[in-house]
Tab-separated table of C-alpha atoms in Angstrom:
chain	number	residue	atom	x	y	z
D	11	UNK	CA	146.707	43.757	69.399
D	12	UNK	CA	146.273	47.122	68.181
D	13	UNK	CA	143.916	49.367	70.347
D	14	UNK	CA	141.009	50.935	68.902
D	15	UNK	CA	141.648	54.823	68.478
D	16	UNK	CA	138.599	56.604	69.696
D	17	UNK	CA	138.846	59.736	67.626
D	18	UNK	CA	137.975	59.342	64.129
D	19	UNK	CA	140.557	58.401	61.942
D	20	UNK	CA	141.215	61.692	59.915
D	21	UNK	CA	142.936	64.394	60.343
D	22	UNK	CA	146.073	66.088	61.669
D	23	UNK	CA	147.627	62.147	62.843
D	24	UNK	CA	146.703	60.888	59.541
D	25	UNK	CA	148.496	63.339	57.567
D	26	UNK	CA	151.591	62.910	60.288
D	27	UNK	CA	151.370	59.087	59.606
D	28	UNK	CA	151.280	59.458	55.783
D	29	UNK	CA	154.282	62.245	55.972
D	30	UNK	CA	156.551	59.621	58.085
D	31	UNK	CA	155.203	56.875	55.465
D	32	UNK	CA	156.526	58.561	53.061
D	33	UNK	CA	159.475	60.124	53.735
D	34	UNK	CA	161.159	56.747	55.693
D	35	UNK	CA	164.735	56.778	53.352
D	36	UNK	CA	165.613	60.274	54.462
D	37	UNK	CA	163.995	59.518	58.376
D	38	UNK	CA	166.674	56.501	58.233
D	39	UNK	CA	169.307	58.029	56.740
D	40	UNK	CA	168.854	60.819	58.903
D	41	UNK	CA	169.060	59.011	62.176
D	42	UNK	CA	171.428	57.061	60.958
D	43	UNK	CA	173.582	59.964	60.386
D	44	UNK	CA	172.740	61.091	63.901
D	45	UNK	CA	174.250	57.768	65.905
D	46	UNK	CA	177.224	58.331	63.820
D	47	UNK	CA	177.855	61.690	65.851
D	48	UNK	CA	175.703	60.830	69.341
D	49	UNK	CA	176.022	57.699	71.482
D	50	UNK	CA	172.460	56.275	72.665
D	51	UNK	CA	171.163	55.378	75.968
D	52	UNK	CA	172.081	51.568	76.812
D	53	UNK	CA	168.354	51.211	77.306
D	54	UNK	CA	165.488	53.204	77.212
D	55	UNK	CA	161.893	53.317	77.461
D	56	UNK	CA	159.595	56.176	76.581
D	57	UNK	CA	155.709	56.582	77.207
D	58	UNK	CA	153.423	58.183	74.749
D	59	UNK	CA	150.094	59.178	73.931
D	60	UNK	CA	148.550	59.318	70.781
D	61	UNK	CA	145.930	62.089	70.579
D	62	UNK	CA	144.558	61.747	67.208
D	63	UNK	CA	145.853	65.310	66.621
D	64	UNK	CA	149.028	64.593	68.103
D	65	UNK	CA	151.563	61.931	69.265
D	66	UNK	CA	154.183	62.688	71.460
D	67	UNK	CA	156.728	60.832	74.287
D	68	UNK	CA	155.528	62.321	77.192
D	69	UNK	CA	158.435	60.543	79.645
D	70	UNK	CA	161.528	58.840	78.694
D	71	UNK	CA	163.123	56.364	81.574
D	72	UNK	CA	166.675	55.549	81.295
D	73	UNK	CA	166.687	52.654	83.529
D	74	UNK	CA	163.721	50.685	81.872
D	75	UNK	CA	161.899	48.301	84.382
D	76	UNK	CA	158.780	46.213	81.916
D	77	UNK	CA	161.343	44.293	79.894
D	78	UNK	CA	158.802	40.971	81.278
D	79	UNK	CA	155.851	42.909	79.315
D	80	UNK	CA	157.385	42.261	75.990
D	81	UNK	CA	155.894	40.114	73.626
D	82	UNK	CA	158.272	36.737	73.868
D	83	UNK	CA	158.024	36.811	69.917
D	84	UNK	CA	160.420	40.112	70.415
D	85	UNK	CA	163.083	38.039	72.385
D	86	UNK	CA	165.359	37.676	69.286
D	87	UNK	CA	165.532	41.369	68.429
D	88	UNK	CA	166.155	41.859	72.090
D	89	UNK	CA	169.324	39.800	71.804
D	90	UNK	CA	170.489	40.972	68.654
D	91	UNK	CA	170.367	45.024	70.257
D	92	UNK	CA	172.004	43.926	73.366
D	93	UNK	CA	174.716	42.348	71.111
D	94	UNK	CA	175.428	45.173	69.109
D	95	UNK	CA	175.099	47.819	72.923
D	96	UNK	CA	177.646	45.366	74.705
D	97	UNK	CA	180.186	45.096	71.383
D	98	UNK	CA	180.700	49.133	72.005
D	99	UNK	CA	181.807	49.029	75.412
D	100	UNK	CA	183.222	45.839	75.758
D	101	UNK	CA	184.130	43.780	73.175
D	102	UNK	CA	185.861	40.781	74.898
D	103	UNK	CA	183.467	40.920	77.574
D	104	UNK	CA	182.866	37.605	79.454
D	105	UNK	CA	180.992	38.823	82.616
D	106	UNK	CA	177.899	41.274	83.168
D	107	UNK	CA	177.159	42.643	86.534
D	108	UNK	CA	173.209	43.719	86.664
D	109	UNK	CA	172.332	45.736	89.813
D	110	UNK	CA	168.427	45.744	90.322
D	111	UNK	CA	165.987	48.063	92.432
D	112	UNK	CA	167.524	48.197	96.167
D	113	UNK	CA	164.205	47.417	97.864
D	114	UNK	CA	162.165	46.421	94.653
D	115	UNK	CA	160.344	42.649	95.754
D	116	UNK	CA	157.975	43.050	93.608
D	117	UNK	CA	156.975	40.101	91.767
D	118	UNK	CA	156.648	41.207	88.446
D	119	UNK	CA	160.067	43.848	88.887
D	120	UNK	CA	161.562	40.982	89.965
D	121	UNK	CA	160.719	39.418	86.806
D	122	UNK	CA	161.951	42.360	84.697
D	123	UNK	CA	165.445	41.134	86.067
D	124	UNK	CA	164.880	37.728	84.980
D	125	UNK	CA	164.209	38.735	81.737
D	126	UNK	CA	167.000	41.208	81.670
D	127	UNK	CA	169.580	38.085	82.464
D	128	UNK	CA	167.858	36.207	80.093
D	129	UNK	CA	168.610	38.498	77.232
D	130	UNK	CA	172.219	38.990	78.482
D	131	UNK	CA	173.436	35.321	78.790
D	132	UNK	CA	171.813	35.108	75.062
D	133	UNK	CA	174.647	37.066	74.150
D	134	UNK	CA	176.874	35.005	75.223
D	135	UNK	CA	177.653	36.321	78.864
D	136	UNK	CA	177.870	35.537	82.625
D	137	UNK	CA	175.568	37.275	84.576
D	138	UNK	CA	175.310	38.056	88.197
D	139	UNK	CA	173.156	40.060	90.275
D	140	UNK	CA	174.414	42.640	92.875
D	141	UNK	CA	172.647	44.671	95.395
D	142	UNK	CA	173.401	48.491	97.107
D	143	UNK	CA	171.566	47.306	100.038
D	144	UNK	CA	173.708	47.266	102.789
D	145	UNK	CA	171.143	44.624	104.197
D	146	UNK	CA	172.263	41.921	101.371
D	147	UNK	CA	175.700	40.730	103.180
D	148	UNK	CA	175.472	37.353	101.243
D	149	UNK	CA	173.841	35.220	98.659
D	150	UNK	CA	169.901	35.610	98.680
D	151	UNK	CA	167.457	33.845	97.178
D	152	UNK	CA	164.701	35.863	95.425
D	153	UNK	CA	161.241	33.634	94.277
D	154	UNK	CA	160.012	34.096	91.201
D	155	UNK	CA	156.359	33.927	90.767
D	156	UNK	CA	156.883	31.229	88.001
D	157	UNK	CA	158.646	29.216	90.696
D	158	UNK	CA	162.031	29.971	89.824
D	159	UNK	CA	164.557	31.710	91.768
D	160	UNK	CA	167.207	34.232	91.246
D	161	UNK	CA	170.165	34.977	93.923
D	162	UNK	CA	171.277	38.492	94.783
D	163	UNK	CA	174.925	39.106	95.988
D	164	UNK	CA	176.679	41.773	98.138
D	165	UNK	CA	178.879	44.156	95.791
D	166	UNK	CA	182.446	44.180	96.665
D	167	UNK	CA	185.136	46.545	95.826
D	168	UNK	CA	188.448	45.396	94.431
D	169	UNK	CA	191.748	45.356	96.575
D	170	UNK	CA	192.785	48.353	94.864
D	171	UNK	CA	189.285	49.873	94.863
D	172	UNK	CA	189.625	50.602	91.075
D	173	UNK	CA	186.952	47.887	90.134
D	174	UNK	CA	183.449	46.521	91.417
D	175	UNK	CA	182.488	43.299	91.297
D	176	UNK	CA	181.050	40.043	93.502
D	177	UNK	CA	183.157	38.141	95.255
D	178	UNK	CA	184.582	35.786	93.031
D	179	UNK	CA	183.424	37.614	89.789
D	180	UNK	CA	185.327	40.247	87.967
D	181	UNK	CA	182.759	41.720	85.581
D	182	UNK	CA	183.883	43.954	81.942
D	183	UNK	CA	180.268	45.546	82.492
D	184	UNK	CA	178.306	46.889	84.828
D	185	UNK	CA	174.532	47.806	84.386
D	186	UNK	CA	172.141	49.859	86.392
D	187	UNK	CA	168.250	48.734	86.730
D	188	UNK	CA	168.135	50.902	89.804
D	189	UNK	CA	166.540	54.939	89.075
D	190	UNK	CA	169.590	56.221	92.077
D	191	UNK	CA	166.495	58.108	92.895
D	192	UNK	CA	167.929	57.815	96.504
D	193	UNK	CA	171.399	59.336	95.760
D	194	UNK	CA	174.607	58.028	94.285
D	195	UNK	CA	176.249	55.527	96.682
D	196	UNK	CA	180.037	55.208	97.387
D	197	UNK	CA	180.768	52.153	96.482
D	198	UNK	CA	179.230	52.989	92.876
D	199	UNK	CA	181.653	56.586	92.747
D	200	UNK	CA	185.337	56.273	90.929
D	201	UNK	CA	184.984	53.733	89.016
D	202	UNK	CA	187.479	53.916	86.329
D	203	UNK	CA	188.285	50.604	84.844
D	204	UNK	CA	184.714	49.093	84.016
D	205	UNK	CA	181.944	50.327	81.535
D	206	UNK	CA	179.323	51.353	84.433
D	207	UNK	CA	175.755	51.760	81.863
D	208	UNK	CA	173.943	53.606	82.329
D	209	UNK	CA	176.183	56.585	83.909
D	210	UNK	CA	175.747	58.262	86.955
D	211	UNK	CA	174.185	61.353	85.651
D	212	UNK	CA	171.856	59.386	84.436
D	213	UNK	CA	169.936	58.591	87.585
D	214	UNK	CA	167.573	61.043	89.271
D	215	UNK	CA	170.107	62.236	91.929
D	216	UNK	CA	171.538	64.378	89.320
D	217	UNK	CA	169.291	64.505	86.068
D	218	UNK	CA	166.452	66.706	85.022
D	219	UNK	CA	163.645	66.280	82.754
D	220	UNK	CA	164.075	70.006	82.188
D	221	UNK	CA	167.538	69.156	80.263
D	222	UNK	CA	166.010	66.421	78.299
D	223	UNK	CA	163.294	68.839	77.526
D	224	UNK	CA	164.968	71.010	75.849
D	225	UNK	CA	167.286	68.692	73.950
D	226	UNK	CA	163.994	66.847	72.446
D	227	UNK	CA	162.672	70.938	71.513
D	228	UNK	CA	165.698	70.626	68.853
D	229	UNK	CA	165.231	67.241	67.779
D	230	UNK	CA	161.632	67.289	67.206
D	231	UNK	CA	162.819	71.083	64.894
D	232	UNK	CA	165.278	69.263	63.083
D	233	UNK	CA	162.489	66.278	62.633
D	234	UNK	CA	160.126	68.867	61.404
D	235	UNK	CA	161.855	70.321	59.051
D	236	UNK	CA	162.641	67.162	57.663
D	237	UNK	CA	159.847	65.992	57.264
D	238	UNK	CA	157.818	69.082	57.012
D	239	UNK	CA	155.000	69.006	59.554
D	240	UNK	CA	154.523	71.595	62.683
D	241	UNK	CA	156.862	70.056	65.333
D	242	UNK	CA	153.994	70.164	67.766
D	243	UNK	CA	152.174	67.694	66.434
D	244	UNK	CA	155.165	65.373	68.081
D	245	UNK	CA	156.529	67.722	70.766
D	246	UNK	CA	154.206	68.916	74.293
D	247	UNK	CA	155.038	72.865	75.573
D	248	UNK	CA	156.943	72.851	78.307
D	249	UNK	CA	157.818	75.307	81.415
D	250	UNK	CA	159.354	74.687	84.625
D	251	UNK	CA	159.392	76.712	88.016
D	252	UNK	CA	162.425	76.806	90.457
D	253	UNK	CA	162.179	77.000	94.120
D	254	UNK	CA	158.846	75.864	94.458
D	255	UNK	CA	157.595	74.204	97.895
D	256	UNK	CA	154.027	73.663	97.299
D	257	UNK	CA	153.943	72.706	100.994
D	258	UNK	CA	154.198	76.533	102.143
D	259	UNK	CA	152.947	78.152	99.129
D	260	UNK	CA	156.397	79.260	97.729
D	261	UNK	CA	156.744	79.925	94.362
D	262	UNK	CA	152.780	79.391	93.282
D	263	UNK	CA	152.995	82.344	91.640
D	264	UNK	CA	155.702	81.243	89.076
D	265	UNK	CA	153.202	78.367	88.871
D	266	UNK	CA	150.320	80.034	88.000
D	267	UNK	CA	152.062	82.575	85.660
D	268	UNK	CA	153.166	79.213	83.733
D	269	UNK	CA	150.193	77.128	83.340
D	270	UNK	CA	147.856	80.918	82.315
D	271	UNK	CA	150.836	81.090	79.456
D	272	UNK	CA	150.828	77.127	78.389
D	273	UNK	CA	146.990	76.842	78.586
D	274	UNK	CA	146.671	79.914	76.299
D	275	UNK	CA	149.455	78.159	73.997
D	276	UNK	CA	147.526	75.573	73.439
D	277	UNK	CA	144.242	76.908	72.940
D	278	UNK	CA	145.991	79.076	70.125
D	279	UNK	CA	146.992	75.806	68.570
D	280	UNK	CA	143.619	73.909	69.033
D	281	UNK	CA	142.098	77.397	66.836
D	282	UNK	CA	145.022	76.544	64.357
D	283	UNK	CA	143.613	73.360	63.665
D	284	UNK	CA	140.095	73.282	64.341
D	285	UNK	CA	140.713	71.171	67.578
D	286	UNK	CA	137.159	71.690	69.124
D	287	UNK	CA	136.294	68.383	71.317
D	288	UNK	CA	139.133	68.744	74.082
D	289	UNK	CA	139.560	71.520	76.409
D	290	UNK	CA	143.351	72.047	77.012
D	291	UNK	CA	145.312	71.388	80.200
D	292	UNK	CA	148.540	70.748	81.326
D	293	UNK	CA	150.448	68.349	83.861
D	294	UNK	CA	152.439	69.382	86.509
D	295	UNK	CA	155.149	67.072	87.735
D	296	UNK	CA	158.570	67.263	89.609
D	297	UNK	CA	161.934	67.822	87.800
D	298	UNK	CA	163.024	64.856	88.632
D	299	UNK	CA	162.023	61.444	89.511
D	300	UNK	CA	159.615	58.920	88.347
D	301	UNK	CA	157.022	56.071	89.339
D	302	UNK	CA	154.589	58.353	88.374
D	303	UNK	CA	154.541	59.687	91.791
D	304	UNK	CA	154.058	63.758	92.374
D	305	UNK	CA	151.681	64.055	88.814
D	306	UNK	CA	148.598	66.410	88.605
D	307	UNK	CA	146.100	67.509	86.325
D	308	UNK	CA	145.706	70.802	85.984
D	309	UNK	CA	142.618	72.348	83.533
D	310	UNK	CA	142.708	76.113	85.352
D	311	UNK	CA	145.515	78.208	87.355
D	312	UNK	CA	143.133	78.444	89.883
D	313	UNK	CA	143.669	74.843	90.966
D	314	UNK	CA	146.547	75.154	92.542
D	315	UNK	CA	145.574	77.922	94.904
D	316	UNK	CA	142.712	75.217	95.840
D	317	UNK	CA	145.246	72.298	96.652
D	318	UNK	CA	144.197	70.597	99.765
D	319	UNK	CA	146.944	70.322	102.627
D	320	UNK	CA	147.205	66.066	101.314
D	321	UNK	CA	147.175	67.152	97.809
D	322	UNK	CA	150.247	69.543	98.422
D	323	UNK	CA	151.968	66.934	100.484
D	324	UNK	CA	151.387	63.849	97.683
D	325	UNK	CA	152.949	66.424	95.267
D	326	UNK	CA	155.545	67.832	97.613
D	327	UNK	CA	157.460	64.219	97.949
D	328	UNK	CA	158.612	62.000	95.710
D	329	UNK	CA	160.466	58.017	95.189
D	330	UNK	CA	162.481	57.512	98.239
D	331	UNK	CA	161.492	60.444	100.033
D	332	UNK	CA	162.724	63.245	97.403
D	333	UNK	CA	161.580	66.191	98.370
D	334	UNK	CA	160.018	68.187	95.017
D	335	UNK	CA	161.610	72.210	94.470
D	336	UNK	CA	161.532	71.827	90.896
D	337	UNK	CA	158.103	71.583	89.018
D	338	UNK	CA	158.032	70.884	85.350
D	339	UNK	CA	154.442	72.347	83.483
D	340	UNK	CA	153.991	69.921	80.474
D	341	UNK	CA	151.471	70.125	78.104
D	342	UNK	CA	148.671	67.338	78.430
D	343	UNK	CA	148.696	65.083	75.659
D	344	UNK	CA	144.818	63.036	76.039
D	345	UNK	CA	145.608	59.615	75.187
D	346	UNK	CA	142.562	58.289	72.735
D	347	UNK	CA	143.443	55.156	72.688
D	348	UNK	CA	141.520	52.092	74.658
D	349	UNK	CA	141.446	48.916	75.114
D	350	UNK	CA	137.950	46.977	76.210
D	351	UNK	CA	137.163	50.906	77.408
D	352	UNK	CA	139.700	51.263	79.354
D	353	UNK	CA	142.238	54.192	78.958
D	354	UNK	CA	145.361	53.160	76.539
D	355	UNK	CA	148.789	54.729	76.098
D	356	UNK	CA	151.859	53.026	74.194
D	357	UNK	CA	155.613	52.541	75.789
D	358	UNK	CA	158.203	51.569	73.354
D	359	UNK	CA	161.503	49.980	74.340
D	360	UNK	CA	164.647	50.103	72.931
D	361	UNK	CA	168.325	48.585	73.332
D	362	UNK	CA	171.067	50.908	71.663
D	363	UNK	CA	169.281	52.663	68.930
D	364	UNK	CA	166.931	49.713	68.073
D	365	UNK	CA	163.006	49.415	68.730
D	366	UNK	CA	162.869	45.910	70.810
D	367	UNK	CA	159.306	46.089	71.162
D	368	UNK	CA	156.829	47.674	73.789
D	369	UNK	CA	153.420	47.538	75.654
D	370	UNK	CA	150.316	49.646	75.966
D	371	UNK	CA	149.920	50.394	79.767
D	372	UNK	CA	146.357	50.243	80.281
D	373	UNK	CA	144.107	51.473	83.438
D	374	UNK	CA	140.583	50.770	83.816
D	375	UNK	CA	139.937	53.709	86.645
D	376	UNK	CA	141.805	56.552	84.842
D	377	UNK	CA	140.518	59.113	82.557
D	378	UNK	CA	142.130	60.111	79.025
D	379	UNK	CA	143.536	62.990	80.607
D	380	UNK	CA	145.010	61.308	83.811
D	381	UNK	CA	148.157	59.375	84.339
D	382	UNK	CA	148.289	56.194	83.521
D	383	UNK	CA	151.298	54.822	85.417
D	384	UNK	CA	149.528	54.537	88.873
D	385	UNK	CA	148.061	51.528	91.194
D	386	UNK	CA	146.132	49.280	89.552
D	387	UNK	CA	147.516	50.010	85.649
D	388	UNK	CA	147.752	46.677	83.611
D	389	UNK	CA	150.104	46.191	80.253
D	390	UNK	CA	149.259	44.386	77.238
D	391	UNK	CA	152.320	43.585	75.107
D	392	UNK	CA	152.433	45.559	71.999
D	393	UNK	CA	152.575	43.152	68.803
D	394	UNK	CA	155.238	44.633	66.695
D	395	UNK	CA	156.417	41.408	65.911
D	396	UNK	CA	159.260	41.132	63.371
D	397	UNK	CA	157.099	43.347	60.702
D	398	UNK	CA	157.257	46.324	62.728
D	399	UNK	CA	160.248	48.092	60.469
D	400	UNK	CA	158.617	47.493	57.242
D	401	UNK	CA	155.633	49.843	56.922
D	402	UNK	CA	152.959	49.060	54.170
D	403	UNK	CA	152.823	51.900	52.174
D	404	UNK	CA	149.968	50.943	49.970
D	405	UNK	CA	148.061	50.927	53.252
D	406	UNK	CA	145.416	53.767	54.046
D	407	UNK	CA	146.453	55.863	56.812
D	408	UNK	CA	145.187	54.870	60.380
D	409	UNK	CA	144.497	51.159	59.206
D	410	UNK	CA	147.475	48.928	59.421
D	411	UNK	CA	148.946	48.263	62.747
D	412	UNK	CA	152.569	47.789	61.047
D	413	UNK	CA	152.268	51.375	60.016
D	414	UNK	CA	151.000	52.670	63.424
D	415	UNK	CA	153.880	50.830	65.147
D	416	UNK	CA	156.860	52.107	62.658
D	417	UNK	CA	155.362	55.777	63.629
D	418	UNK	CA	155.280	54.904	67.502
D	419	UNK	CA	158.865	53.613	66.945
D	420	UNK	CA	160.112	57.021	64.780
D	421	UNK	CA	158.394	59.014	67.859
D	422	UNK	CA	159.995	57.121	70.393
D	423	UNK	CA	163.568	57.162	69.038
D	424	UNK	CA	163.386	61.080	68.699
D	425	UNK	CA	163.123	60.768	72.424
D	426	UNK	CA	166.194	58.694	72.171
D	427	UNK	CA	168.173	60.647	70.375
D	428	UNK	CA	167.085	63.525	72.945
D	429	UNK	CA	168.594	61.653	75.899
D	430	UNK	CA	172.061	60.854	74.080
D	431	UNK	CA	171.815	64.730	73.305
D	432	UNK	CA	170.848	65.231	77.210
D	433	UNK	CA	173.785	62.867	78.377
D	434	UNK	CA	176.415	64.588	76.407
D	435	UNK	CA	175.482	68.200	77.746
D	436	UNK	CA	174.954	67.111	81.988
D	437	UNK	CA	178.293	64.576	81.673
D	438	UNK	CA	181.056	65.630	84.275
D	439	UNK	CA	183.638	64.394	82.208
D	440	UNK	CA	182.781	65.535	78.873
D	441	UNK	CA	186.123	64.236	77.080
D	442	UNK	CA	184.887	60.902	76.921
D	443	UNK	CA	182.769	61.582	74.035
């Protein structure tokens, strides 16, 4: 399945496609090089949108819940990255402790975590589910919508409170599903004796998109220059504003000041290259946090000095209550890609430093310029089969999906390497690495 790309295929995306095409020995080498002096993410996921001008990664989710929207065919590949994540932390490991979403029912999350344990015992381990809610004080069935079940099980500290487990079940490995969106709880702190993936700064009690931001501002230089195209055509502006509470009107003005200098950033770059049939804008969204929740569109300055009391309090608030003080001001990427009309953007997922496949996230009710991951979005599994790493390079530009997926997967592990980069500069105890 490879969604048809509204804007004619010529042009700036084309030449980026060739470019990549052609230089994929030194893109290789180079990354290779790269995870020989940075550690990746256990997992990641990273959303994009391909603007026929432009493709960038517009968010990049540590704690990657759509593993059940990959293509089944991608299963293998899946195992094979999950082999070579588990062999650096734990070698000898013979147990896997997988703590999901606190409150997360959801049918198809729930599913996720099937598929996660699925992958896991594939490589050859034992794996148990745990859960942070104090409300889980013993074995608990969960229904699958397929009819199966999985069990959840109260977490349990060891006598000498050096190592977390389940009663009964002593694991090498523990791995986070769950965003700590909430906060960091105790019984997750001092943990010095198990690999706990990913860490703690990884969840959105202490990171910042700000700080992977700026990390993916050098890689996507460094890519450039490699490469030799304009590192916008893969990287979005970016601003951010402190100390803003939208609810009161604080800080608006740093607001303002940001999206009047972005907007005119971009419309210098549309000039540069004769981009005439999109008028710029920008997205405003909270620091940290995810689920899509606290997003806007923003086409003038003068929309946020019209916010309506509800608009200021969706934006104000985020995943477990949160409330927003730090705004991020991205630059809008329009996605032109659809699927049976309806608005298209890719995700790509990877385990370690390998592509394990993806999905375009697809809503029928959302505009090109709107966020996608809201109620009612729908995800078709991406088809990057085994093919995906082996380009065609006798093919035109824009027509073979092989070629369109290798670039989605280059894109996507730039954003990669920008999280390993973010994770080394916000760890607490730096002398690990």
């Amino acid at each position: 399945m490879v969604p048809h790309l509204v804007t004619a295929l010529t042009g700036p995306l084309l030449d980026l496609e060739e470019k990549i095409l052609a230089a994929t020995p030194a893109i290789e080498r180079w990354f290779r090089l790269e995870w020989q002096e940075h550690t990746p993410p256990f997992y990641c996921s990273v959303d994009m949108r391909n603007a026929g001008y432009k493709l960038a990664p517009v968010d990049t989710n540590l704690f990657p819940g759509g593993f059940n929207n990959l293509a089944t065919e991608m299963l293998p590949l899946s195992v094979q990255a999950a082999m070579a994540a588990i062999d650096k932390y734990c070698p000898d490991a013979r147990n896997l402790l997988l703590i999901p979403e606190v409150r997360e029912r959801h049918p198809l999350y729930l599913q996720n975590v099937a598929r996660l344990m699925q992958i896991f015992r594939q490589t050859g381990l034992h794996v148990r589910l745990g859960s942070l809610s104090p409300e889980i004080t013993q074995p608990t069935p969960l229904a699958l919508p397929d009819g199966n079940m999985l069990v959840i099980e109260p977490l349990v500290r060891s006598a000498n409170g050096r190592r977390l487990g389940l009663k009964d079940f002593d694991p090498c490995t523990i791995l986070l599903n769950n965003d700590l969106s909430a906060g960091i709880p105790e019984i997750l702190q001092n943990i010095h004796e198990q690999s706990l993936l990913p860490p703690l700064h990884a969840g959105w009690a202490l990171r910042r998109k700000s700080n992977h931001l700026a990390a993916y501002d050098e890689v996507a230089k460094k890519f450039g220059k490699l490469i030799g195209v304009d590192p916008w055509m893969l990287n979005p502006f970016h601003a951010k504003c402190g100390e803003v509470n939208l609810r009161t009107g604080e800080g608006e003005d740093c607001l303002i000041a940001n999206i009047d200098t972005l907007l005119a950033k971009i419309k210098k770059k549309y000039k540069e290259y004769g981009i005439k049939e999109h008028k710029p804008f920008v997205i405003i969204k909270p620091d940290a946090g995810t689920y899509g929740t606290g997003i806007l569109t923003i086409k003038d300055s003068a929309e946020i000095k019209a916010l309506t009391p509800a608009q200021r309090e969706r934006l104000s608030v985020v995943k477990d209550g949160k409330v927003v003080s730090d705004i991020i001001i991205q630059e809008g990427v329009p996605t032109f890609e659809s699927i049976k009309d309806a608005v298209a953007e890719p995700v790509v997922y990877m385990i370690d430093r390998y592509v394990v496949g993806g999905f375009y996230r697809v809503h029928a009710e959302k505009g090109v310029d709107q966020n996608l991951n809201a109620p009612g979005s729908q995800y078709v599994p991406l088809a990057f089969a085994q093919q995906h790493a082996v380009p065609d390079l006798k093919a035109k530009p824009g027509t073979a999906a092989p070629n369109r997926f290798y670039v989605y997967g280059v894109v996507a592990r730039l954003a990669l390497l920008a999280a390993s980069l973010e994770m080394e500069r916000t760890d607490p105890n730096p002398e690990v690495y």
